[in-house]
């Protein structure tokens, strides 16, 4: 294992040992929640949101607090960022006050520009390209359910988006087979897929990207989906409805997965669009465990990342 990176901008910033180490600590923090910790004692962590958030915002605020630090949640509208100050200047200035910056923004370039100008650790709380903190919680949830990753398969159904990208990289790193079944024209980024395939070649995982949703879900262990129109794509929502309809996780589709398969969704969900209510509200859904694990996984990440 090499040294822990300064920033967590992509799943790919962590090697496999570091990733599993964060998951192990997340499990420990979950079982020992309530025992006071001082990992972030005397530290302030800025939480900057240029897009809405429920889970990420609240779980990071609680995570920092439970590690003994002080969270500072800020929406872009409250900052000069919302009036055009650059992300680089924002990163440089915040570094003079706080000990880490967690940011949700649009392009990955905004994140990398901020991180380049910041002297403190920067965490990706979702960009248009990746959602790496989500992937940590997703892996924690899969491992809780099945006890490990080897020989298991996760099938992501839907848009080849930020969540799909981080899942591809994360699954490949830990040796979890991963399929992405997407509508034509909505494939994940080819560079991300190529990187996931290269990682998988070393871990023995398989990576498959396909438009054949029935083939990808048949016999799988985890069915995962996300919204059809992500934040910032609201004006595409109507045209996406028709294209994505064959990729809805219906009761009939979910029934073709393995007998002990579970359903995951990063949330927020649109029942009747990407998933039927009977699936997400049914006995195989683990979506609220998954949401809870955001807290534990992010506590583990911050404990490792923030000096
Ligand atoms: N899954 C997730 O990141 O949720 P929020 O947008 O509510 O933070
Ligand atoms: N793909 C979604 C994830 C939300 C947590 C979005 O970017 O809006």
Coordinates of C-alpha atoms and ligand atoms in Angstrom, one line a residue:
X1 CA 0.0 0.0 0.0
X2 CA 1.3 3.5 -0.9
X3 CA 0.7 6.6 1.3
X4 CA -2.9 7.8 1.6
X5 CA -3.6 10.4 -1.1
X6 CA -4.1 14.1 -0.2
X7 CA -7.5 14.2 -1.9
X8 CA -10.4 11.9 -2.8
X9 CA -11.6 13.2 -6.1
X10 CA -12.1 9.8 -7.8
X11 CA -12.5 6.2 -6.6
X12 CA -9.3 5.7 -8.5
X13 CA -7.4 7.9 -6.0
X14 CA -7.4 4.9 -3.6
X15 CA -5.6 1.7 -4.4
X16 CA -7.4 -1.6 -3.6
X17 CA -5.8 -1.9 -0.1
X18 CA -6.7 1.6 0.8
X19 CA -10.2 1.1 -0.4
X20 CA -10.7 -2.1 1.6
X21 CA -9.0 -0.4 4.6
X22 CA -11.6 2.4 4.5
X23 CA -14.4 -0.2 4.3
X24 CA -13.0 -2.1 7.2
X25 CA -12.8 1.0 9.3
X26 CA -16.3 1.9 8.2
X27 CA -17.6 -1.4 9.6
X28 CA -15.8 -0.8 12.9
X29 CA -17.2 2.7 13.2
X30 CA -20.6 1.4 12.5
X31 CA -20.5 -1.2 15.3
X32 CA -18.8 1.3 17.7
X33 CA -21.0 4.3 16.9
X34 CA -21.6 6.2 20.1
X35 CA -18.1 5.8 21.4
X36 CA -16.6 9.3 21.3
X37 CA -13.7 9.8 18.8
X38 CA -11.3 12.7 18.4
X39 CA -10.0 12.1 14.9
X40 CA -11.0 15.6 13.9
X41 CA -10.7 17.3 17.2
X42 CA -9.9 21.0 16.7
X43 CA -10.6 20.7 12.9
X44 CA -13.2 22.4 10.8
X45 CA -14.4 20.9 7.6
X46 CA -16.1 23.0 4.9
X47 CA -19.0 21.3 3.1
X48 CA -19.7 23.3 -0.1
X49 CA -22.7 22.4 -2.2
X50 CA -23.3 23.8 -5.7
X51 CA -26.2 21.3 -6.1
X52 CA -28.9 20.1 -3.8
X53 CA -28.3 17.3 -1.3
X54 CA -30.0 15.5 1.6
X55 CA -27.8 12.4 2.3
X56 CA -24.4 13.7 1.5
X57 CA -24.9 17.0 3.3
X58 CA -26.4 15.6 6.4
X59 CA -24.1 12.5 6.6
X60 CA -21.0 14.6 6.2
X61 CA -22.2 17.1 8.9
X62 CA -22.9 14.3 11.3
X63 CA -19.6 12.5 10.3
X64 CA -17.5 15.5 11.1
X65 CA -19.3 16.1 14.4
X66 CA -19.0 12.4 15.5
X67 CA -15.3 12.6 14.8
X68 CA -15.0 15.5 17.2
X69 CA -14.7 18.2 14.5
X70 CA -16.8 21.2 13.4
X71 CA -18.7 21.0 10.0
X72 CA -19.3 24.2 8.1
X73 CA -22.0 23.6 5.5
X74 CA -22.2 26.2 2.8
X75 CA -24.4 26.4 -0.3
X76 CA -22.9 28.2 -3.3
X77 CA -25.6 30.8 -3.1
X78 CA -24.1 31.8 0.3
X79 CA -20.6 32.2 -1.1
X80 CA -19.0 34.5 -3.6
X81 CA -18.7 31.3 -5.6
X82 CA -22.3 31.9 -6.5
X83 CA -21.5 35.3 -7.9
X84 CA -18.6 34.1 -10.0
X85 CA -15.5 33.9 -7.8
X86 CA -13.4 31.2 -9.2
X87 CA -13.2 27.7 -7.6
X88 CA -9.4 28.1 -7.4
X89 CA -9.6 31.3 -5.3
X90 CA -12.3 29.7 -3.2
X91 CA -10.1 26.7 -2.6
X92 CA -7.1 28.8 -1.8
X93 CA -9.0 31.0 0.7
X94 CA -10.9 28.2 2.4
X95 CA -7.5 26.4 2.9
X96 CA -6.5 29.3 5.1
X97 CA -9.4 28.7 7.5
X98 CA -10.4 25.0 7.4
X99 CA -8.7 21.6 7.5
X100 CA -10.6 19.9 4.7
X101 CA -13.0 20.8 1.9
X102 CA -15.9 18.6 0.8
X103 CA -17.5 19.9 -2.4
X104 CA -20.4 18.9 -4.6
X105 CA -20.2 20.6 -8.0
X106 CA -20.7 20.3 -11.7
X107 CA -17.7 19.4 -14.0
X108 CA -14.9 17.3 -12.6
X109 CA -12.6 20.2 -13.8
X110 CA -14.1 22.5 -11.2
X111 CA -13.2 20.0 -8.5
X112 CA -9.6 19.5 -9.8
X113 CA -9.1 23.3 -10.1
X114 CA -10.2 23.8 -6.5
X115 CA -8.1 20.9 -5.3
X116 CA -5.0 22.2 -7.1
X117 CA -5.3 25.5 -5.4
X118 CA -6.2 24.1 -2.0
X119 CA -3.5 23.1 0.6
X120 CA -5.9 20.9 2.5
X121 CA -7.6 17.6 1.6
X122 CA -10.5 17.9 -0.9
X123 CA -13.3 15.3 -1.1
X124 CA -15.6 14.8 -4.1
X125 CA -19.2 14.9 -2.8
X126 CA -20.5 14.3 -6.4
X127 CA -19.6 15.8 -9.7
X128 CA -21.1 15.2 -13.1
X129 CA -18.4 12.5 -13.6
X130 CA -18.1 10.7 -10.3
X131 CA -19.8 10.1 -6.9
X132 CA -17.0 8.3 -5.1
X133 CA -18.3 8.6 -1.5
X134 CA -21.5 6.9 -2.7
X135 CA -19.4 4.0 -4.1
X136 CA -17.8 3.5 -0.7
X137 CA -21.2 3.1 1.0
X138 CA -22.3 0.9 -1.9
X139 CA -19.4 -1.5 -1.4
X140 CA -19.9 -1.5 2.3
X141 CA -23.5 -2.5 1.8
X142 CA -22.7 -5.2 -0.7
X143 CA -20.1 -6.7 1.6
X144 CA -22.4 -6.6 4.6
X145 CA -25.0 -8.6 2.6
X146 CA -22.7 -11.2 1.0
X147 CA -19.7 -11.2 3.3
X148 CA -17.3 -10.5 0.4
X149 CA -17.0 -9.5 -3.3
X150 CA -15.4 -12.4 -5.0
X151 CA -17.8 -14.4 -7.2
X152 CA -20.6 -11.8 -6.8
X153 CA -22.0 -9.6 -9.5
X154 CA -23.5 -6.2 -9.4
X155 CA -25.7 -5.0 -12.3
X156 CA -26.2 -1.3 -12.7
X157 CA -29.3 -0.5 -14.8
X158 CA -29.8 2.9 -16.4
X159 CA -27.8 6.0 -17.2
X160 CA -24.0 5.7 -17.6
X161 CA -23.6 8.6 -15.2
X162 CA -21.5 9.7 -12.2
X163 CA -22.8 6.9 -10.0
X164 CA -22.2 4.3 -12.7
X165 CA -18.7 5.5 -13.2
X166 CA -17.7 5.3 -9.5
X167 CA -19.3 1.9 -9.2
X168 CA -17.4 0.6 -12.2
X169 CA -14.1 1.7 -10.7
X170 CA -14.9 0.6 -7.2
X171 CA -16.2 -2.8 -8.1
X172 CA -13.2 -3.5 -10.4
X173 CA -10.8 -2.5 -7.6
X174 CA -12.3 -4.9 -5.0
X175 CA -12.9 -7.8 -7.4
X176 CA -16.7 -7.5 -7.7
X177 CA -18.0 -8.3 -11.2
X178 CA -19.9 -5.4 -12.6
X179 CA -22.3 -5.0 -15.5
X180 CA -23.8 -1.7 -16.7
X181 CA -27.0 -2.1 -18.8
X182 CA -27.7 1.3 -20.4
X183 CA -30.1 2.6 -23.1
X184 CA -28.5 3.2 -26.5
X185 CA -26.7 6.5 -26.4
X186 CA -26.3 6.6 -22.6
X187 CA -23.2 4.5 -22.1
X188 CA -20.7 5.3 -19.4
X189 CA -17.7 7.3 -20.5
X190 CA -15.4 5.1 -22.6
X191 CA -12.3 6.3 -20.7
X192 CA -13.8 5.3 -17.4
X193 CA -14.8 1.9 -18.8
X194 CA -11.3 1.3 -20.1
X195 CA -9.8 2.2 -16.8
X196 CA -12.2 -0.1 -15.0
X197 CA -11.3 -2.9 -17.4
X198 CA -7.6 -2.3 -16.8
X199 CA -8.1 -2.5 -13.0
X200 CA -10.3 -5.6 -13.4
X201 CA -7.6 -7.3 -15.4
X202 CA -5.5 -7.2 -12.2
X203 CA -8.2 -8.2 -9.7
X204 CA -10.0 -10.9 -11.7
X205 CA -13.3 -9.0 -11.8
X206 CA -15.3 -8.8 -15.0
X207 CA -16.6 -5.6 -16.5
X208 CA -19.4 -5.7 -19.0
X209 CA -21.2 -2.7 -20.6
X210 CA -24.3 -3.6 -22.6
X211 CA -27.7 -2.5 -23.8
X212 CA -29.1 -6.0 -23.0
X213 CA -30.8 -5.3 -19.7
X214 CA -32.4 -8.7 -19.5
X215 CA -29.1 -10.5 -20.0
X216 CA -27.3 -8.3 -17.5
X217 CA -29.9 -8.7 -14.7
X218 CA -30.4 -12.5 -15.1
X219 CA -28.9 -14.3 -12.1
X220 CA -27.1 -11.2 -10.8
X221 CA -26.6 -10.6 -7.0
X222 CA -27.2 -6.9 -6.8
X223 CA -29.5 -4.8 -9.0
X224 CA -28.7 -1.1 -8.8
X225 CA -30.3 1.9 -10.5
X226 CA -30.3 5.7 -10.3
X227 CA -32.5 8.5 -11.6
X228 CA -32.9 8.9 -15.4
X229 CA -32.1 12.6 -15.4
X230 CA -29.4 13.7 -13.0
X231 CA -29.0 17.1 -11.4
X232 CA -28.3 19.6 -14.1
X233 CA -30.1 17.5 -16.8
X234 CA -33.6 18.6 -15.8
X235 CA -34.3 19.9 -19.4
X236 CA -33.6 16.4 -20.8
X237 CA -36.0 14.7 -18.4
X238 CA -39.0 14.4 -20.8
X239 CA -36.9 13.0 -23.7
X240 CA -35.2 10.5 -21.4
X241 CA -38.5 9.1 -20.1
X242 CA -39.2 7.3 -23.4
X243 CA -35.6 6.1 -24.0
X244 CA -35.2 4.8 -20.4
X245 CA -38.6 3.1 -20.0
X246 CA -37.3 -0.4 -21.1
X247 CA -34.6 0.0 -18.4
X248 CA -37.1 0.4 -15.5
X249 CA -36.4 -2.1 -12.6
X250 CA -39.8 -3.7 -12.6
X251 CA -40.8 -6.6 -10.3
X252 CA -40.6 -8.9 -13.3
X253 CA -37.1 -7.8 -14.1
X254 CA -35.9 -8.0 -10.5
X255 CA -37.4 -11.5 -10.2
X256 CA -34.9 -12.8 -12.8
X257 CA -31.9 -11.9 -10.6
X258 CA -30.5 -14.4 -8.1
X259 CA -32.9 -15.7 -5.4
X260 CA -31.0 -13.8 -2.7
X261 CA -30.4 -10.7 -4.8
X262 CA -30.7 -7.3 -3.3
X263 CA -31.8 -4.0 -4.7
X264 CA -29.7 -0.8 -4.3
X265 CA -30.3 2.8 -5.3
X266 CA -28.3 5.8 -4.3
X267 CA -31.5 7.9 -3.8
X268 CA -33.4 10.1 -4.3
X269 CA -35.7 7.7 -6.2
X270 CA -38.6 8.2 -8.5
X271 CA -41.0 5.3 -7.9
X272 CA -42.7 4.4 -11.2
X273 CA -39.8 5.7 -13.3
X274 CA -36.5 3.9 -12.8
X275 CA -37.9 1.5 -10.2
X276 CA -41.2 0.0 -9.3
X277 CA -42.4 0.8 -5.8
X278 CA -42.8 -2.9 -5.0
X279 CA -39.1 -3.4 -5.6
X280 CA -37.7 -0.4 -3.7
X281 CA -40.2 -0.8 -0.9
X282 CA -39.9 -4.6 -0.9
X283 CA -38.0 -7.1 1.2
X284 CA -35.0 -7.2 -1.0
X285 CA -34.3 -3.5 -0.9
X286 CA -31.3 -2.3 1.1
X287 CA -31.5 1.3 0.2
X288 CA -31.8 2.7 3.7
X289 CA -28.9 0.6 4.9
X290 CA -27.0 1.9 1.9
X291 CA -28.0 5.5 2.9
X292 CA -26.9 4.9 6.5
X293 CA -23.6 3.6 5.3
X294 CA -22.8 6.9 3.8
X295 CA -22.2 8.1 7.3
X296 CA -19.9 5.3 8.4
X297 CA -17.9 5.2 5.1
X298 CA -17.4 9.0 5.1
X299 CA -16.3 8.9 8.8
X300 CA -13.7 6.3 7.8
X301 CA -12.6 8.3 4.8
X302 CA -12.2 11.5 6.8
X303 CA -10.4 9.7 9.6
X304 CA -7.8 8.5 7.1
X305 CA -7.6 11.6 4.9
X306 CA -7.5 14.5 7.3
X307 CA -4.1 14.9 9.0
Ligands
LIG1 N1 -27.2 9.7 -2.8 C1 -26.9 11.0 -2.6 O1 -25.8 11.6 -2.8 O2 -28.0 11.7 -2.1 P1 -28.0 13.3 -1.9 O3 -28.1 13.9 -3.3 O4 -29.3 13.5 -1.1 O5 -26.8 13.8 -1.2
LIG2 N1 -26.9 10.7 -10.7 C1 -27.6 11.5 -9.7 C2 -27.1 11.1 -8.3 C3 -27.8 11.8 -7.2 C4 -27.2 11.3 -5.9 C5 -27.3 13.0 -9.9 O1 -26.1 13.3 -10.3 O2 -28.2 13.8 -9.8

